Tab-separated table of C-alpha atoms and ligand atoms in Angstrom:
chain	number	residue	atom	x	y	z
A	1	MET	CA	97.827	128.582	99.381
A	2	VAL	CA	101.527	128.999	99.159
A	3	ALA	CA	103.773	125.838	99.256
A	4	LEU	CA	107.479	126.282	100.100
A	5	CYS	CA	109.570	123.281	99.380
A	6	SER	CA	113.098	122.557	100.774
A	7	ARG	CA	115.653	123.341	98.172
A	8	ARG	CA	116.672	119.867	97.119
A	9	ASN	CA	113.048	119.287	95.928
A	10	VAL	CA	112.054	122.526	94.198
A	11	GLY	CA	111.612	120.409	91.133
A	12	PHE	CA	108.164	119.175	92.269
A	13	MET	CA	106.792	122.631	93.236
A	14	ARG	CA	104.964	122.618	90.027
A	15	SER	CA	103.366	119.260	90.345
A	16	LEU	CA	102.459	120.195	93.947
A	17	LYS	CA	100.489	123.049	92.752
A	18	ARG	CA	98.558	120.913	90.273
A	19	LEU	CA	97.846	118.609	93.180
A	20	PHE	CA	96.357	121.338	95.104
A	21	VAL	CA	93.914	122.655	92.563
A	22	MET	CA	91.292	120.042	93.397
A	23	ASP	CA	88.623	119.894	90.650
A	24	LEU	CA	87.884	116.423	89.589
A	25	SER	CA	87.761	115.925	85.937
A	26	LYS	CA	84.803	114.234	84.131
A	27	GLU	CA	86.708	110.972	83.935
A	28	GLN	CA	87.808	111.041	87.457
A	29	ARG	CA	84.086	111.746	88.657
A	30	ASN	CA	83.053	108.923	86.724
A	31	THR	CA	85.760	106.682	88.369
A	32	VAL	CA	84.732	107.937	91.822
A	33	GLU	CA	81.056	106.938	91.088
A	34	ARG	CA	82.124	103.524	89.973
A	35	ILE	CA	84.151	103.017	93.074
A	36	ARG	CA	81.393	104.227	95.382
A	37	ARG	CA	78.950	101.750	93.681
A	38	LEU	CA	81.301	98.831	93.904
A	39	LYS	CA	82.165	99.620	97.421
A	40	LYS	CA	78.432	99.364	98.532
A	41	GLU	CA	77.934	96.255	96.581
A	42	LYS	CA	80.822	94.555	98.143
A	43	ASN	CA	80.412	96.091	101.660
A	44	ALA	CA	83.869	97.609	101.561
A	45	VAL	CA	85.420	100.385	103.679
A	46	ILE	CA	88.040	102.607	102.158
A	47	LEU	CA	90.783	103.649	104.764
A	48	VAL	CA	92.916	106.728	103.687
A	49	HIS	CA	96.104	107.943	105.097
A	50	ASN	CA	96.490	111.841	105.259
A	51	TYR	CA	99.416	111.907	102.703
A	52	GLN	CA	97.369	110.271	99.847
A	53	LYS	CA	96.485	112.292	96.868
A	54	PRO	CA	93.413	114.661	97.331
A	55	GLU	CA	91.235	112.792	94.801
A	56	ILE	CA	91.616	109.604	96.941
A	57	TYR	CA	90.017	111.678	99.915
A	58	GLU	CA	86.938	111.843	97.684
A	59	ILE	CA	86.348	108.201	98.075
A	60	ALA	CA	87.358	107.763	101.689
A	61	ASP	CA	85.341	106.383	104.585
A	62	PHE	CA	88.004	107.447	106.910
A	63	ILE	CA	91.221	109.657	106.571
A	64	GLY	CA	93.625	109.777	109.336
A	65	ASP	CA	97.068	108.989	110.798
A	66	SER	CA	98.553	105.621	111.611
A	67	LEU	CA	96.861	105.230	114.879
A	68	GLY	CA	93.540	106.384	113.657
A	69	LEU	CA	93.769	103.947	110.618
A	70	CYS	CA	94.663	101.043	113.102
A	71	ASN	CA	91.422	101.813	115.135
A	72	ALA	CA	89.330	101.979	112.048
A	73	ALA	CA	90.717	98.802	110.701
A	74	LYS	CA	90.077	97.073	113.985
A	75	LYS	CA	86.538	98.265	114.325
A	76	THR	CA	85.256	98.030	110.837
A	77	SER	CA	82.257	95.638	110.199
A	78	ALA	CA	82.905	95.865	106.455
A	79	ASP	CA	83.925	92.542	104.603
A	80	LEU	CA	86.605	94.141	102.603
A	81	ILE	CA	89.293	96.808	103.661
A	82	VAL	CA	90.710	98.738	100.797
A	83	PHE	CA	93.816	100.565	102.251
A	84	CYS	CA	95.178	103.669	100.521
A	85	GLY	CA	98.467	104.128	102.186
A	86	VAL	CA	101.781	102.065	102.077
A	87	MET	CA	102.346	98.491	102.793
A	88	PHE	CA	103.298	98.630	106.506
A	89	MET	CA	99.949	100.376	107.176
A	90	ALA	CA	97.845	97.827	105.094
A	91	GLU	CA	99.819	94.957	106.703
A	92	SER	CA	98.752	96.393	110.179
A	93	ALA	CA	95.209	96.549	109.191
A	94	ALA	CA	95.609	92.726	108.212
A	95	ILE	CA	97.258	92.004	111.503
A	96	LEU	CA	94.685	93.815	113.544
A	97	ASN	CA	91.519	92.419	111.817
A	98	PRO	CA	92.616	88.841	110.561
A	99	THR	CA	89.080	87.832	109.620
A	100	LYS	CA	88.967	90.644	106.971
A	101	LYS	CA	90.263	90.683	103.526
A	102	VAL	CA	92.623	93.759	103.117
A	103	ILE	CA	93.554	94.892	99.657
A	104	ILE	CA	96.032	97.616	98.809
A	105	PRO	CA	95.475	99.398	95.317
A	106	SER	CA	99.315	99.782	94.736
A	107	PRO	CA	101.072	96.741	96.161
A	108	ASP	CA	104.524	98.306	95.527
A	109	ALA	CA	103.868	101.154	97.771
A	110	GLY	CA	106.521	100.616	100.379
A	111	CYS	CA	108.292	102.808	102.958
A	112	ALA	CA	111.901	103.656	102.648
A	113	MET	CA	112.419	103.876	106.512
A	114	ALA	CA	110.696	100.426	107.029
A	115	ASP	CA	113.172	98.999	104.551
A	116	MET	CA	116.151	100.128	106.384
A	117	VAL	CA	115.883	97.180	108.846
A	118	ASN	CA	115.846	93.707	108.234
A	119	VAL	CA	115.165	90.688	110.515
A	120	TYR	CA	118.627	89.239	110.423
A	121	LYS	CA	120.537	92.464	111.237
A	122	PHE	CA	118.071	93.337	113.793
A	123	ASN	CA	118.142	90.108	115.650
A	124	GLU	CA	121.934	90.510	115.818
A	125	PHE	CA	121.460	94.073	117.249
A	126	LYS	CA	119.023	92.791	119.833
A	127	LYS	CA	121.576	90.157	121.104
A	128	GLY	CA	123.732	93.092	122.179
A	129	HIS	CA	121.272	94.445	124.468
A	130	PRO	CA	119.682	91.564	126.181
A	131	ASP	CA	118.013	93.557	129.026
A	132	ALA	CA	116.368	95.847	126.649
A	133	ALA	CA	112.663	95.947	125.624
A	134	VAL	CA	111.910	96.606	121.982
A	135	VAL	CA	109.577	99.170	120.748
A	136	ALA	CA	108.710	98.844	116.981
A	137	TYR	CA	107.391	102.164	115.266
A	138	ILE	CA	104.438	101.135	113.190
A	139	ASN	CA	106.554	102.092	110.180
A	140	SER	CA	108.206	98.739	110.050
A	141	SER	CA	107.514	95.297	108.430
A	142	ALA	CA	105.276	92.849	110.212
A	143	GLU	CA	108.508	90.650	110.884
A	144	ILE	CA	110.150	93.333	112.836
A	145	LYS	CA	106.906	94.094	114.801
A	146	ALA	CA	106.831	90.339	115.593
A	147	LEU	CA	110.143	90.721	117.326
A	148	ALA	CA	108.928	93.737	119.483
A	149	ASP	CA	107.482	94.030	122.942
A	150	ALA	CA	105.247	96.878	121.893
A	151	CYS	CA	104.342	98.828	118.753
A	152	CYS	CA	103.902	102.544	118.815
A	153	THR	CA	102.900	105.292	116.328
A	154	SER	CA	104.194	108.979	116.076
A	155	SER	CA	101.227	109.900	118.269
A	156	ASN	CA	101.894	107.603	121.359
A	157	ALA	CA	105.716	106.760	120.944
A	158	ALA	CA	106.730	108.575	124.127
A	159	LYS	CA	103.784	107.261	126.203
A	160	ILE	CA	104.597	103.645	125.262
A	161	VAL	CA	108.323	104.073	125.988
A	162	LYS	CA	107.425	105.696	129.292
A	163	SER	CA	104.968	103.065	130.218
A	164	LEU	CA	107.199	99.999	129.822
A	165	PRO	CA	108.858	98.775	132.904
A	166	GLN	CA	112.369	98.191	131.436
A	167	LYS	CA	114.942	101.185	131.724
A	168	LYS	CA	116.492	100.348	128.415
A	169	ILE	CA	114.510	100.580	125.290
A	170	ILE	CA	115.612	99.629	121.648
A	171	PHE	CA	113.793	101.817	119.411
A	172	VAL	CA	113.413	100.616	115.698
A	173	PRO	CA	113.695	101.916	113.003
A	174	ASP	CA	113.440	105.662	113.279
A	175	LYS	CA	116.551	107.206	114.825
A	176	ASN	CA	114.901	110.768	114.647
A	177	LEU	CA	111.628	109.622	116.425
A	178	ALA	CA	113.981	107.639	118.879
A	179	LEU	CA	115.756	110.990	119.743
A	180	TYR	CA	112.534	112.899	120.217
A	181	VAL	CA	111.312	110.185	122.451
A	182	ALA	CA	114.603	110.351	124.505
A	183	SER	CA	114.049	114.019	124.999
A	184	GLN	CA	110.469	113.421	126.204
A	185	VAL	CA	111.334	110.366	128.533
A	186	PRO	CA	114.704	111.182	129.926
A	187	GLU	CA	114.452	108.640	132.583
A	188	LYS	CA	114.808	105.843	130.008
A	189	GLU	CA	117.991	104.838	127.895
A	190	ILE	CA	116.941	104.785	124.329
A	191	ILE	CA	118.974	102.601	121.985
A	192	PRO	CA	118.066	103.737	118.486
A	193	TRP	CA	118.144	101.739	115.295
A	194	GLN	CA	119.824	104.009	112.634
A	195	GLY	CA	116.807	104.292	110.133
A	196	TYR	CA	115.070	107.430	109.025
A	197	CYS	CA	112.561	108.820	106.640
A	198	PRO	CA	114.148	110.501	103.815
A	199	VAL	CA	111.001	112.731	103.314
A	200	HIS	CA	111.556	114.222	106.816
A	201	ASN	CA	115.152	113.624	107.426
A	202	PHE	CA	116.372	115.821	104.487
A	203	VAL	CA	114.457	118.928	105.237
A	204	ASN	CA	116.911	121.915	105.313
A	205	LYS	CA	117.159	123.889	108.432
A	206	GLU	CA	118.887	126.727	106.736
A	207	TYR	CA	116.125	126.886	104.267
A	208	LEU	CA	113.511	127.060	107.150
A	209	ASP	CA	115.423	129.790	108.777
A	210	GLU	CA	115.454	131.677	105.573
A	211	VAL	CA	111.631	131.295	104.839
A	212	LYS	CA	110.718	131.950	108.403
A	213	LYS	CA	112.029	135.581	107.837
A	214	GLU	CA	109.298	136.061	105.163
A	215	HIS	CA	106.484	135.066	107.548
A	216	PRO	CA	107.738	136.040	111.005
A	217	ASN	CA	104.328	135.391	112.670
A	218	ALA	CA	103.990	131.782	111.367
A	219	LYS	CA	104.149	128.997	113.903
A	220	VAL	CA	106.017	125.839	113.119
A	221	ILE	CA	104.288	122.321	113.251
A	222	ALA	CA	106.725	119.391	112.692
A	223	HIS	CA	106.356	115.650	112.505
A	224	PRO	CA	108.636	113.834	115.038
A	225	GLU	CA	110.291	112.014	112.196
A	226	SER	CA	112.139	115.255	111.600
A	227	LYS	CA	115.795	115.847	112.647
A	228	PRO	CA	116.463	117.219	116.226
A	229	GLU	CA	117.521	120.657	114.921
A	230	ILE	CA	114.221	120.954	112.991
A	231	LEU	CA	112.185	120.007	116.035
A	232	ALA	CA	114.146	122.494	118.210
A	233	CYS	CA	112.414	125.170	116.015
A	234	ALA	CA	108.990	123.745	116.335
A	235	ASP	CA	106.127	125.260	118.165
A	236	HIS	CA	104.270	121.950	117.827
A	237	VAL	CA	105.567	118.411	117.259
A	238	SER	CA	102.847	116.050	116.496
A	239	SER	CA	101.434	113.217	114.344
A	240	THR	CA	99.667	113.993	111.065
A	241	ASN	CA	96.236	114.054	112.634
A	242	ASN	CA	97.108	116.033	115.602
A	243	MET	CA	98.506	118.762	113.236
A	244	ILE	CA	94.891	119.524	112.388
A	245	ASP	CA	93.951	119.907	116.159
A	246	CYS	CA	97.128	122.097	116.800
A	247	ALA	CA	96.421	124.326	113.838
A	248	LYS	CA	92.680	124.598	114.869
A	249	LYS	CA	93.483	125.455	118.557
A	250	ASP	CA	96.536	127.646	118.077
A	251	PRO	CA	95.364	131.401	117.698
A	252	ALA	CA	98.152	131.921	115.011
A	253	LYS	CA	96.928	132.548	111.360
A	254	GLU	CA	99.791	131.047	109.543
A	255	PHE	CA	101.923	127.857	110.001
A	256	PHE	CA	104.960	126.276	108.471
A	257	VAL	CA	104.227	122.695	108.010
A	258	LEU	CA	107.136	120.174	108.175
A	259	THR	CA	106.004	116.879	106.952
A	260	GLU	CA	105.013	115.089	103.781
A	261	CYS	CA	103.622	117.777	101.374
A	262	GLY	CA	100.267	116.030	101.018
A	263	MET	CA	99.483	117.195	104.624
A	264	ILE	CA	99.038	120.890	103.342
A	265	GLU	CA	95.858	119.857	101.147
A	266	ARG	CA	94.498	118.088	104.311
A	267	LEU	CA	95.164	121.108	106.616
A	268	ASN	CA	93.470	123.350	103.909
A	269	LYS	CA	90.429	121.101	103.868
A	270	GLU	CA	90.019	120.943	107.456
A	271	VAL	CA	91.199	124.160	108.936
A	272	ALA	CA	89.454	127.287	107.577
A	273	GLY	CA	90.890	130.755	107.544
A	274	LYS	CA	94.368	129.905	108.177
A	275	LYS	CA	97.431	129.760	105.921
A	276	PHE	CA	99.734	126.602	105.609
A	277	TYR	CA	103.261	126.880	104.039
A	278	GLY	CA	104.773	123.456	103.465
A	279	VAL	CA	108.380	123.035	104.032
A	280	CYS	CA	108.214	119.595	102.634
A	281	ASN	CA	109.262	116.757	100.482
A	282	MET	CA	106.872	114.301	98.840
A	283	CYS	CA	106.722	110.618	99.580
A	284	PHE	CA	106.386	109.076	96.274
A	285	ASP	CA	105.239	105.854	97.700
A	286	MET	CA	102.271	107.405	99.265
A	287	LYS	CA	101.422	108.929	95.804
A	288	LYS	CA	101.259	105.471	94.021
A	289	ASN	CA	97.643	104.763	94.798
A	290	THR	CA	95.406	106.330	92.142
A	291	LEU	CA	91.647	106.334	91.565
A	292	GLU	CA	92.085	103.897	88.704
A	293	LEU	CA	94.104	101.468	90.937
A	294	VAL	CA	91.488	101.630	93.516
A	295	LEU	CA	88.732	100.850	91.110
A	296	ARG	CA	90.874	98.046	89.606
A	297	SER	CA	91.630	96.546	93.048
A	298	LEU	CA	87.949	96.572	94.050
A	299	GLU	CA	87.051	94.836	90.764
A	300	THR	CA	89.672	92.158	90.941
A	301	GLU	CA	90.379	91.986	94.575
A	302	LYS	CA	93.759	90.606	93.436
A	303	THR	CA	96.152	92.808	95.447
A	304	VAL	CA	95.435	91.113	98.728
A	305	VAL	CA	97.677	91.889	101.766
A	306	LYS	CA	98.922	88.642	103.184
A	307	VAL	CA	100.932	88.349	106.511
A	308	ASP	CA	102.233	84.937	107.565
A	309	LYS	CA	100.021	83.715	110.467
A	310	LYS	CA	102.876	83.147	112.865
A	311	VAL	CA	104.205	86.486	112.282
A	312	ALA	CA	100.919	88.154	112.362
A	313	ASP	CA	100.040	86.586	115.680
A	314	LYS	CA	103.269	87.724	117.217
A	315	ALA	CA	102.875	91.337	115.741
A	316	ARG	CA	99.302	91.506	117.087
A	317	LYS	CA	100.760	91.009	120.554
A	318	ALA	CA	102.908	94.033	120.270
A	319	PHE	CA	99.877	95.943	118.905
A	320	GLU	CA	97.859	94.638	121.832
A	321	LYS	CA	100.492	95.962	124.239
A	322	MET	CA	100.383	99.403	122.554
A	323	PHE	CA	96.558	99.555	123.144
A	324	GLU	CA	96.944	98.135	126.579
A	325	LEU	CA	99.363	100.837	127.498
A	326	THR	CA	97.363	103.699	125.909
A	327	GLY	CA	93.938	102.673	127.282
A	328	GLY	CA	92.525	100.526	124.445
A	329	TYR	CA	91.212	101.238	121.082
A	330	LEU	CA	89.683	104.548	120.407
B	401	13P	P1	101.382	109.543	111.021
B	401	13P	O1	101.182	108.225	111.763
B	401	13P	O2	101.827	110.672	111.961
B	401	13P	O3	100.372	109.792	109.989
B	401	13P	O4	102.819	109.230	110.351
B	401	13P	C1	102.929	108.365	109.207
B	401	13P	C2	104.096	108.384	108.333
B	401	13P	O5	104.272	107.685	107.605
B	401	13P	C3	104.957	109.554	108.590
B	401	13P	O6	105.898	109.697	107.627
B	402	SF4	FE1	107.730	105.998	104.930
B	402	SF4	FE2	108.698	108.512	105.183
B	402	SF4	FE3	106.898	107.816	103.251
B	402	SF4	FE4	106.079	108.016	105.844
B	402	SF4	S1	106.809	109.614	104.465
B	402	SF4	S2	105.745	106.373	104.391
B	402	SF4	S3	108.034	107.290	106.877
B	402	SF4	S4	109.020	107.180	103.406
């Protein structure tokens, strides 16, 4: 496996290599065993986002993208949901399945993009566009979702926007995903909030052009949080989970992967016989969950995700709209 990192982040290439050589230490294996035992005792389910550390995959009941995780959280019959991802994802699980206790091992795992919008400023922005519907990308706080007509994820954003009756759509918070949606649904007027994901937004196009020369046959798979100039070079634009399907179905043997670096580990695990080159940055919030924190959170059940009931009820309506427009839960 070769990992290429965009220039501004060459500093973590070394740590990335460490991350990819996945042999659990004796101590880690012991922690994994204790987690598994406790999980059974407490009838807990562990939901894991694709960007989590590979040792976290070892304890997962489900690994997926935001949409898959919503479905898994909604459907579970477990009493306790341990959510290994960032806060907006764990909040979404709590909103979708309010009778369950949701815990997040590292409660300070936030999302830089979700933090780029606050309720006061967003309400002011909304007032300027009274005839527009609001679509909130799942990468937003519960409070922002509560102000939306529908939620969306990276895998269904264009479909949601297309299906809403309004011609004008405020899309919050990701300007890059908003521009991508606008290119897919030209009949709508998209009014973007100017947020972005630093992990995706700062991938360098010149660097991609340079490394592409080294692997001329490699196809490019990019996440739609990437800038338009990056998406213009992509053979596939997809959510993290759909990247796995793209890589399996495409006859190409090599791929450049433009999303958070953890996805390379996941692709290597899921797609045999192909090479993946990460042109990527790392989301340090996604890496905050550790095996030790998972164990502690299961033992103590203290890091509970709480969403105000009124906010949760409104945000759930926006989620329900998303599922209604996409044919229901998976
Ligand atoms: P996915 O829903 O595609 O996994 O994306 C989540 C995310 O945070 C991307 O940065
Ligand atoms: Fe947020 Fe970007 Fe990290 Fe995803 S990768 S959680 S959008 S900061």
